[in-house]
Coordinates of C-alpha atoms and ligand atoms in Angstrom, one line a residue:
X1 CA -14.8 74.5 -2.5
X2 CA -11.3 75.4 -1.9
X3 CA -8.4 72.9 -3.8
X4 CA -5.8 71.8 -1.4
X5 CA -2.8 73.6 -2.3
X6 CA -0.4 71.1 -3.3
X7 CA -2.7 69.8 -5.8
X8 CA -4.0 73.8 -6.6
X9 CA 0.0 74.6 -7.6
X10 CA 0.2 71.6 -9.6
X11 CA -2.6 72.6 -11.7
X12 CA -1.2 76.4 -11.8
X13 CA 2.1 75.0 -13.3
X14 CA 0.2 73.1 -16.0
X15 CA -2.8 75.5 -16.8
X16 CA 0.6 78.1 -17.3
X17 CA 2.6 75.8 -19.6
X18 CA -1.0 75.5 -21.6
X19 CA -2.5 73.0 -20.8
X20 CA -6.0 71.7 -19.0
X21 CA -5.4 70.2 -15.6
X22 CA -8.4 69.2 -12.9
X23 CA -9.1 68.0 -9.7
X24 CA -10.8 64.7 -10.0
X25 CA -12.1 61.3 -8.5
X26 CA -12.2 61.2 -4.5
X27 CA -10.7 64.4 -3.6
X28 CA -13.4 66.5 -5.3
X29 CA -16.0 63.8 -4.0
X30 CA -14.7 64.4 -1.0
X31 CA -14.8 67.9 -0.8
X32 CA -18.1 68.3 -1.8
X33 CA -18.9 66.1 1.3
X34 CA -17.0 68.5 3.4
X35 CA -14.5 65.4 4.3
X36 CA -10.6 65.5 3.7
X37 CA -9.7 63.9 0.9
X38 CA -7.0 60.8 1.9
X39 CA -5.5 61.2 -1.5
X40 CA -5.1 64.1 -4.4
X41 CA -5.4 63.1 -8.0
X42 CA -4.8 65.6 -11.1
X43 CA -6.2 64.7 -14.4
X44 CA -4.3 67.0 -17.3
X45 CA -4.0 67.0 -21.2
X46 CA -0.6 67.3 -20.8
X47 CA 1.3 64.3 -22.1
X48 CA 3.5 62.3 -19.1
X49 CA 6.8 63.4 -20.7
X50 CA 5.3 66.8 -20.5
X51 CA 4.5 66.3 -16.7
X52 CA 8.4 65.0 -16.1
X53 CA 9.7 68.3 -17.9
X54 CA 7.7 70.6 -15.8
X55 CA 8.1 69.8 -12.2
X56 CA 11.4 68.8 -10.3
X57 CA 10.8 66.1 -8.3
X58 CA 8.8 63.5 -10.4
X59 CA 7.9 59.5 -10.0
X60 CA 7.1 57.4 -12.9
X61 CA 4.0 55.6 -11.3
X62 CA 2.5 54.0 -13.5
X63 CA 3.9 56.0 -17.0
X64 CA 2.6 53.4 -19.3
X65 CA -0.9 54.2 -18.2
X66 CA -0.5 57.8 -18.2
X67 CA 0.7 58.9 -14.2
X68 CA 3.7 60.6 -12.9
X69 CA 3.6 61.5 -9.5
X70 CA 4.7 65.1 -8.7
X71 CA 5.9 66.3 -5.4
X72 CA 4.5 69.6 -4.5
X73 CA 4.3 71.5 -1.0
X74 CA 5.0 68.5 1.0
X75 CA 3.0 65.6 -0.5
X76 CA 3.1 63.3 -3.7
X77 CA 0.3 64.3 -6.1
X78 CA -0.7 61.7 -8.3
X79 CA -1.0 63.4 -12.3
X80 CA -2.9 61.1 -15.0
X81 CA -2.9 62.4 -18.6
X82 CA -6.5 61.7 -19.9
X83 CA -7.2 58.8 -21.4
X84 CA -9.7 56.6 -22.1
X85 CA -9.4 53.0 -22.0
X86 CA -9.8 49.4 -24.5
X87 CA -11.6 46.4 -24.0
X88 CA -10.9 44.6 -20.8
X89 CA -10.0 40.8 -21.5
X90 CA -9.2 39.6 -18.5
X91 CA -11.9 40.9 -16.0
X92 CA -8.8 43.0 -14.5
X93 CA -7.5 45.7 -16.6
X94 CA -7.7 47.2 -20.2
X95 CA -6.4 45.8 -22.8
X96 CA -4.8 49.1 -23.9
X97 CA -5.3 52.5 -22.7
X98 CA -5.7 55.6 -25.5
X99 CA -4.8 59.3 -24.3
X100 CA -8.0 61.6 -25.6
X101 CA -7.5 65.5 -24.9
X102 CA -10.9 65.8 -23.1
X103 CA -11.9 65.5 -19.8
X104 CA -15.2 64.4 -20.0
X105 CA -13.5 61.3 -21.9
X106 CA -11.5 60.6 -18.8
X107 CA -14.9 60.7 -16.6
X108 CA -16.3 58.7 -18.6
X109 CA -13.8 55.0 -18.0
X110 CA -14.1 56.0 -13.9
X111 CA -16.3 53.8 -12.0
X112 CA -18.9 55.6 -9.7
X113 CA -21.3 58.5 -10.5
X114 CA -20.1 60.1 -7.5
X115 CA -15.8 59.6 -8.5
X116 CA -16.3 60.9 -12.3
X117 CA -16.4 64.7 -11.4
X118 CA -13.7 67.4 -12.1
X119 CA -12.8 70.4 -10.3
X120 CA -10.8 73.1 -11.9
X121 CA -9.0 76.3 -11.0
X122 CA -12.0 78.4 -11.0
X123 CA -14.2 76.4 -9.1
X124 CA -16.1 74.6 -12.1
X125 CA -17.4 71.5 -11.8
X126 CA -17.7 69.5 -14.6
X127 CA -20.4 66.5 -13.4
X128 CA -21.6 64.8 -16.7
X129 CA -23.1 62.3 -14.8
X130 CA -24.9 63.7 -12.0
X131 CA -22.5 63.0 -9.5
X132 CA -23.1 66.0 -7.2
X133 CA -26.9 64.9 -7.5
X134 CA -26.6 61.3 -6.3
X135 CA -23.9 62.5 -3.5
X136 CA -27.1 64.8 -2.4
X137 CA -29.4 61.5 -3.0
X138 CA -26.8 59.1 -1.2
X139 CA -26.8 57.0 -3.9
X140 CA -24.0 54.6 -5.1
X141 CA -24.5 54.5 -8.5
X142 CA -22.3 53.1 -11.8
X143 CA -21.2 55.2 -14.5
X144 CA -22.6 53.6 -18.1
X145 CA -24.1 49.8 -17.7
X146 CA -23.3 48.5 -14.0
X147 CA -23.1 44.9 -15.7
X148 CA -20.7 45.6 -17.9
X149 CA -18.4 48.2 -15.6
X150 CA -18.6 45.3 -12.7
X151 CA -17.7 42.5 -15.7
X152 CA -14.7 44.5 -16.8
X153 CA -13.3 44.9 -13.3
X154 CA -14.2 42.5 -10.2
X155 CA -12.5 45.2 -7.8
X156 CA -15.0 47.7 -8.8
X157 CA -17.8 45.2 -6.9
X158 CA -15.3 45.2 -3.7
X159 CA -15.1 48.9 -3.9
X160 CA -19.0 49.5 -4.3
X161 CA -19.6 48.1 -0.9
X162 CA -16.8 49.8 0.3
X163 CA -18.1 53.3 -0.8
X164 CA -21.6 52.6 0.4
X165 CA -20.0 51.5 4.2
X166 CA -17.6 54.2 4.2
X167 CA -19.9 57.0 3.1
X168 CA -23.6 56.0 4.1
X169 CA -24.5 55.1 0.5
X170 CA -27.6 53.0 -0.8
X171 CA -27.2 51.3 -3.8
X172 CA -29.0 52.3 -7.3
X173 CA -31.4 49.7 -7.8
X174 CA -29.6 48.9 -11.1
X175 CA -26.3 49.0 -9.9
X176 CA -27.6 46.3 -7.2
X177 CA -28.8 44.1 -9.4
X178 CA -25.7 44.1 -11.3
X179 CA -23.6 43.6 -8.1
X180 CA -25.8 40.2 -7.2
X181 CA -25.3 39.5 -11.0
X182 CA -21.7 39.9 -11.3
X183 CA -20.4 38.4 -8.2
X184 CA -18.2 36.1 -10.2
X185 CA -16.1 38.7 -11.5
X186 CA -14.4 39.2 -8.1
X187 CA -12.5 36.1 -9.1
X188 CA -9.6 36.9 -10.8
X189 CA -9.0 40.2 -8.7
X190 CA -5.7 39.9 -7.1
X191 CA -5.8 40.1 -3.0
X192 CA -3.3 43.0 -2.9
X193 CA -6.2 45.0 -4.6
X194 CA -8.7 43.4 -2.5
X195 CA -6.9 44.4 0.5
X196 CA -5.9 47.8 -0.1
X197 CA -10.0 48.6 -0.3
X198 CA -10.6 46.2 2.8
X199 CA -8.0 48.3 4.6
X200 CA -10.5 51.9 3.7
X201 CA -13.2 49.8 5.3
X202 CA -11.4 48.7 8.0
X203 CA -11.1 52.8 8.9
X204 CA -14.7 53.4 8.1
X205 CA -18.2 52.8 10.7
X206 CA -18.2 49.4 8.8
X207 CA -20.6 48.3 12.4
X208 CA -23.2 50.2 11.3
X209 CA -23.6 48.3 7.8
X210 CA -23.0 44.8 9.0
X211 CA -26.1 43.5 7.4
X212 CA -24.7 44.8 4.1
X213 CA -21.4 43.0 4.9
X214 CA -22.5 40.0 5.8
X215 CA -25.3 39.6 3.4
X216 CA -22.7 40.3 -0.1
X217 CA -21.6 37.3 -1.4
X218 CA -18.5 38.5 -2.5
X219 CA -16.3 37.0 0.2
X220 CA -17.5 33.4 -0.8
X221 CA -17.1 34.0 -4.3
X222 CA -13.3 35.0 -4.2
X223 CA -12.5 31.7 -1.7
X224 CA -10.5 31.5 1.0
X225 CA -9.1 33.6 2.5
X226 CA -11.5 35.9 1.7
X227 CA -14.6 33.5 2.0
X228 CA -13.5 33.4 6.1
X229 CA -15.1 36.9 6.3
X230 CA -18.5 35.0 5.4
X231 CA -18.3 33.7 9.0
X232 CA -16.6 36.7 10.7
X233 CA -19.5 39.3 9.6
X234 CA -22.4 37.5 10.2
X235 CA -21.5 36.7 13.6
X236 CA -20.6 40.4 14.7
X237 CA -24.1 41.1 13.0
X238 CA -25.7 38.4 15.4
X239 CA -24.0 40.2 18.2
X240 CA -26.8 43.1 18.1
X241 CA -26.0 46.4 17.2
X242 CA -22.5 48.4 18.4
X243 CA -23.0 51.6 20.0
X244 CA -19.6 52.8 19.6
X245 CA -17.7 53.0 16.7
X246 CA -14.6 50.4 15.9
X247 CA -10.8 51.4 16.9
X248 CA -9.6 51.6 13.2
X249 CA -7.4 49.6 11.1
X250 CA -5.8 46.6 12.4
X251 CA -8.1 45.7 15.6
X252 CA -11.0 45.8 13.1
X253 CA -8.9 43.8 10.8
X254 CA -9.0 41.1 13.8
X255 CA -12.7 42.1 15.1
X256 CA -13.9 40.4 11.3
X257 CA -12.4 37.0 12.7
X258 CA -13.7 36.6 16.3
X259 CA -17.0 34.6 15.1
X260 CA -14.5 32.8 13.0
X261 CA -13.4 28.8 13.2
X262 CA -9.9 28.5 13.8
X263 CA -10.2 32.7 14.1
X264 CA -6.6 33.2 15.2
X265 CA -4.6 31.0 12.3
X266 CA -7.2 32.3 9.7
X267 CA -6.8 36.0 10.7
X268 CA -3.0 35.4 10.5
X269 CA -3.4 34.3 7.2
X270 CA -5.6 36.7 5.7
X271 CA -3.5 39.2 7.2
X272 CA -0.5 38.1 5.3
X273 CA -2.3 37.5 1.8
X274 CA -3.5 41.1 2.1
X275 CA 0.4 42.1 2.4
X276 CA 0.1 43.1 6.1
X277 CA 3.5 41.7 6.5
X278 CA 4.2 39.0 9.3
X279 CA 5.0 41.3 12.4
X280 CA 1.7 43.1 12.0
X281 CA -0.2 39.2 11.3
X282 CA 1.3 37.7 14.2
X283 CA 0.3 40.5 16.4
X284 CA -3.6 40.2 14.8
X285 CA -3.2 36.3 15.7
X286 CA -3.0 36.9 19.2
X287 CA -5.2 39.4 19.9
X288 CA -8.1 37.5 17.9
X289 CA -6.9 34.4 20.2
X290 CA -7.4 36.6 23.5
X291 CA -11.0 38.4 21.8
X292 CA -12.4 35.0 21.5
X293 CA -11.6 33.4 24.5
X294 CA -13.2 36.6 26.2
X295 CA -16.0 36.0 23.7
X296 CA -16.5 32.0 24.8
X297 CA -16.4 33.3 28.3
X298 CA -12.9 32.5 29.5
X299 CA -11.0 35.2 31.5
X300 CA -8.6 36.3 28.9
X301 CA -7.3 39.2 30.8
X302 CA -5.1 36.6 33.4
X303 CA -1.0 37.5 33.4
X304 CA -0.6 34.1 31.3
X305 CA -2.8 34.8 28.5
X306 CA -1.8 38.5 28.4
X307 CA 2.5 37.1 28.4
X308 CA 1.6 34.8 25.9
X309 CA -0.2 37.4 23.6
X310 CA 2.6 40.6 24.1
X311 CA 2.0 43.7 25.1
X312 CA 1.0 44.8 21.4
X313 CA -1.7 42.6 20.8
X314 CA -3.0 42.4 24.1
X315 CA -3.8 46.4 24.0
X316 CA -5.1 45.8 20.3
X317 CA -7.6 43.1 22.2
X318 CA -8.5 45.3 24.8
X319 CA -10.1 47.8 22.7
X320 CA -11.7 45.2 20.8
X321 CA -13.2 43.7 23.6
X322 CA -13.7 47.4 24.3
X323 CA -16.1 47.8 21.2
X324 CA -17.5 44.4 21.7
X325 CA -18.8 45.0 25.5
X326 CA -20.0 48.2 23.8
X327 CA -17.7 50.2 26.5
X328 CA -18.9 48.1 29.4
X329 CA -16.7 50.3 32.1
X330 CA -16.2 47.3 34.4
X331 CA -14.8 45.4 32.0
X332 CA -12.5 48.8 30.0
X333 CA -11.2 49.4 33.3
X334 CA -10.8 45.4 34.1
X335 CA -8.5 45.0 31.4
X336 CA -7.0 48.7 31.4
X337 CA -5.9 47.8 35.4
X338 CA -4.5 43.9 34.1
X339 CA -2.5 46.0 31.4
X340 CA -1.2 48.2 33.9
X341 CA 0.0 45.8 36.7
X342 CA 1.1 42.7 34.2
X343 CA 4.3 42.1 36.0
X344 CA 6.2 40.9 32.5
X345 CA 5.6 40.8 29.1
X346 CA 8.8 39.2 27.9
X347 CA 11.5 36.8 28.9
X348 CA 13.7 40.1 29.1
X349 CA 11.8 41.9 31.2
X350 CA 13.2 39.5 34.0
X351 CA 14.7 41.8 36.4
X352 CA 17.4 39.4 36.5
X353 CA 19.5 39.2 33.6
X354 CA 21.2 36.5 31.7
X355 CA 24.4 37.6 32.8
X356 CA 23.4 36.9 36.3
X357 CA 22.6 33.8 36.2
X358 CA 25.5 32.7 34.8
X359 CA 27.3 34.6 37.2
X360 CA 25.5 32.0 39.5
X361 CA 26.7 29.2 37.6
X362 CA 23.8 28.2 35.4
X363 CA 25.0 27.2 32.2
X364 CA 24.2 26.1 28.6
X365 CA 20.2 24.7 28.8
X366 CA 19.9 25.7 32.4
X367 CA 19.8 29.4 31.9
X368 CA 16.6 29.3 29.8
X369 CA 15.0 26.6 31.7
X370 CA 15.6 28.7 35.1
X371 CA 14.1 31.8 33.4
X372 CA 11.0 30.3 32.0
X373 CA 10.2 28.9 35.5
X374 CA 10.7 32.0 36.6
X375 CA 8.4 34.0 34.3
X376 CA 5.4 31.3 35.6
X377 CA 6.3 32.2 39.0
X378 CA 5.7 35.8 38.7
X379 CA 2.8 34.7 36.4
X380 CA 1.4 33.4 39.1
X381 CA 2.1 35.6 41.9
X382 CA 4.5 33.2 43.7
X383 CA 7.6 35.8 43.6
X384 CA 7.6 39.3 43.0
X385 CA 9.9 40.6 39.5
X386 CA 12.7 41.9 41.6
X387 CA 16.6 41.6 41.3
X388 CA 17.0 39.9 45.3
X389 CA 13.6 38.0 45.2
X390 CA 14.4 36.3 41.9
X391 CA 18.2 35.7 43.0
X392 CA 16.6 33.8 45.9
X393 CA 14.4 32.1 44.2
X394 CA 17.0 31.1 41.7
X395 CA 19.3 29.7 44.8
X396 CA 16.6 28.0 46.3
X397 CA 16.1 26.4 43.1
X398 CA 19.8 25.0 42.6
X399 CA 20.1 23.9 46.2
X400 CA 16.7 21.8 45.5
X401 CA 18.3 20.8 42.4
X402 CA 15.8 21.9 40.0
X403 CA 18.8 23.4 37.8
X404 CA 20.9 20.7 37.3
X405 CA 18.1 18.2 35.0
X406 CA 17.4 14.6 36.1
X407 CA 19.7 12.7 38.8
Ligands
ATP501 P1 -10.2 57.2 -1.6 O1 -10.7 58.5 -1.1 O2 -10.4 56.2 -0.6 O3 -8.8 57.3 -2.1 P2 -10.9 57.2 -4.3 O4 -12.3 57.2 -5.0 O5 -10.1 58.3 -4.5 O6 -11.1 56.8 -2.8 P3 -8.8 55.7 -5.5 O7 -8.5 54.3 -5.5 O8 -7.8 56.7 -4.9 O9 -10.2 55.9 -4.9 O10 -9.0 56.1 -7.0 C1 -9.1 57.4 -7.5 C2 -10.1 57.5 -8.6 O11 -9.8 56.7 -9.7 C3 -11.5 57.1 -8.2 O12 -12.2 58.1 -7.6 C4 -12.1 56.7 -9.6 O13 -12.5 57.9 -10.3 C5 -11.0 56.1 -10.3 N1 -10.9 54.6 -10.0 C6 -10.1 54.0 -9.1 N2 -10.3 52.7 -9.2 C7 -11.1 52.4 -10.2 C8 -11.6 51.3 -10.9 N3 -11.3 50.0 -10.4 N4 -12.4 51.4 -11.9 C9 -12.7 52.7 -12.4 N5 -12.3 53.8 -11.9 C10 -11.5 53.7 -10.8
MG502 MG1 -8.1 58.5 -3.8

């Protein structure tokens, strides 16, 4: 198992200055899975003023708990002093955390089996929990009591069915017990956590686990919006199984609310408690709008319905309609060819500009009234998007008077 070499010359400048420094959590999980790790994380006994002192370019993460980020060859490496942790209070976070000088300390406070391994420099693995084992068993499985790790921190239930989606897990039988158990202590999880693991999932097979998904009762427990995913997976699992895999990220983000009441405005709204920021939630309103009227049946893939969604989400919907026709090619190349020959997708794609018109005379109210016809002519195939035809049409309209409002 070879260390990535940003995080293999961190550890060189720390294991020279004296000190122990390893691989650890997903990146050496990962590695032994023979996937690329999304993210490297150091664990060292070197103190986080130590860390600042040795490397140039340094972030104070989260310094209070122990990490500096480091930037080596081209990426920042996240470095966390060992430490072990108090009593969580508040079902969120410890109480205090302790620095400890041994690694097997730090293992100890991480969630999964399979996340509380070390790597070093030589290649050593230090496993204390049979992590390697259950990777080879596919098993999901808690580090120390599953009741009592879930209790402490609700996210870690979140991430549990994450991991087993994402990597093809089963659960331990204890640890699923605890899960059903626990369920409560999702509550007082904050959605930005929520979301960052719901974003993983939302770039993992989740189709092939939507029994899992739609079966936790996680969702429900947390409220809305969360509790709207109670409708949106068991739907898609009523659908049958998916033979291809989901486009990743945000069109799976907007596949979850397609079986959804009032999908559109609740995927909008989800999308903006998960802090996906309101450009990317308007744009996962409109294509869940256009997935489901395909879904009931209506022909969504018409030049209005494609205007009134934009270009953006009306691509995003055609790949989920895409994954939901399980790659039907009539209906791929359907809305590829609508895509292709939609004659506008914005007032300013008028091939007429403003300017124009008022070089015609239109004023104040006019201008956008005139223009708005005009985009539902060329909706509708009456006049072609073309300087002389729209100037025409536009002169045809004054002498009829349409311009010039009532009387
Ligand atoms: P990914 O590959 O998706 O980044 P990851 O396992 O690396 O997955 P991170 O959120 O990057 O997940 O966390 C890094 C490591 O920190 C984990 O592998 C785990 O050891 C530990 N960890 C993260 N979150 C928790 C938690 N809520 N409780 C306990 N340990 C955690
Ligand atoms: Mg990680």
């Amino acid at each position: 198992m070879r260390i990535p070499a940003p995080a293999r010359e961190v550890m060189e400048v720390l294991q020279n200055a004296g000190y122990a420094a390893y691989l650890v959590g997903g990146a050496v999980r990962d590695l032994l899975l023979g996937r690329t790790p999304s993210d490297l994380d150091v664990a060292t006994s070197a103190r986080p003023e130590d860390v600042r002192s040795l490397f140039a370019r340094t972030l104070d993460t989260g310094i209070r708990h122990g990490t500096v980020s480091v930037w080596s060859a081209g990426c920042w490496i996240e470095v966390t002093t060992f430490r072990a942790e108090g009593p969580y209070g508040d079902g969120r976070r410890p109480d205090f955390v302790r620095f400890v000088d041994d690694v097997e300390a730090d293992l100890a406070r991480r969630d999964f089996t399979i996340n509380a391994m070390a790597l070093d420099l030589d290649g050593r693995l230090v496993d204390p929990f049979d992590g390697r084992g259950d990777l080879a068993r596919r098993l999901l499985r808690a580090v120390g009591d599953p009741v009592a790790r879930f209790r402490e921190d609700g996210l870690r239930l979140v991430r549990a069915v994450r991991f087993s989606v994402q990597l093809d897990l089963t659960c331990d039988p204890a640890t699923e017990a605890a899960l059903a158990e626990t369920a409560d202590a999702i509550r007082p999880i904050a959605l930005e956590r929520i979301g960052r693991e719901l974003v993983r999932l939302s770039h993992a097979p989740w189709h092939a686990h939507l029994q899992t998904l739609a079966s936790t009762p996680l969702w429900r427990r947390r409220g809305e919006p969360l509790a709207w995913l109670e409708q949106g997976f068991p739907w898609l699992a009523s659908q049958g199984r998916f033979s291809l895999a989901p486009p990743a990220g945000w069109p799976s983000v907007a596949l979850w609310f397609v079986g959804v009441d009032n999908g559109p405005l609740r995927a909008r709204r989800f999308a903006e408690a998960l802090a996906y920021g309101k450009d990317a939630a308007r744009r996962i309103e409109r294509a869940v709008q256009l997935a489901q009227a395909w879904a009931r049946g209506v022909d969504a893939a018409s030049p209005e319905m494609l205007y009134e969604a934009g270009r953006a989400s009306a691509e995003m919907a055609a790949r989920m309609i895409s994954f939901l026709a399980r790659g039907d090619v009539f209906e791929v190349a359907r809305w590829k060819r609508a895509i292709r020959a939609q004659p506008l997708w914005d007032r300013s794609d008028l091939a007429l500009p403003a300017d124009d018109l008022i070089a015609m005379g239109l004023r104040g109210k006019e201008i956008g009234e005139c223009q708005k016809s005009l985009v539902r002519q060329i909706l509708r195939g009456e006049i072609q998007n073309q300087p002389d035809a729209l100037r025409r049409e536009v002169m045809a309209r004054r002498k009829r008077g349409d311009d010039h409002g009532p009387g």
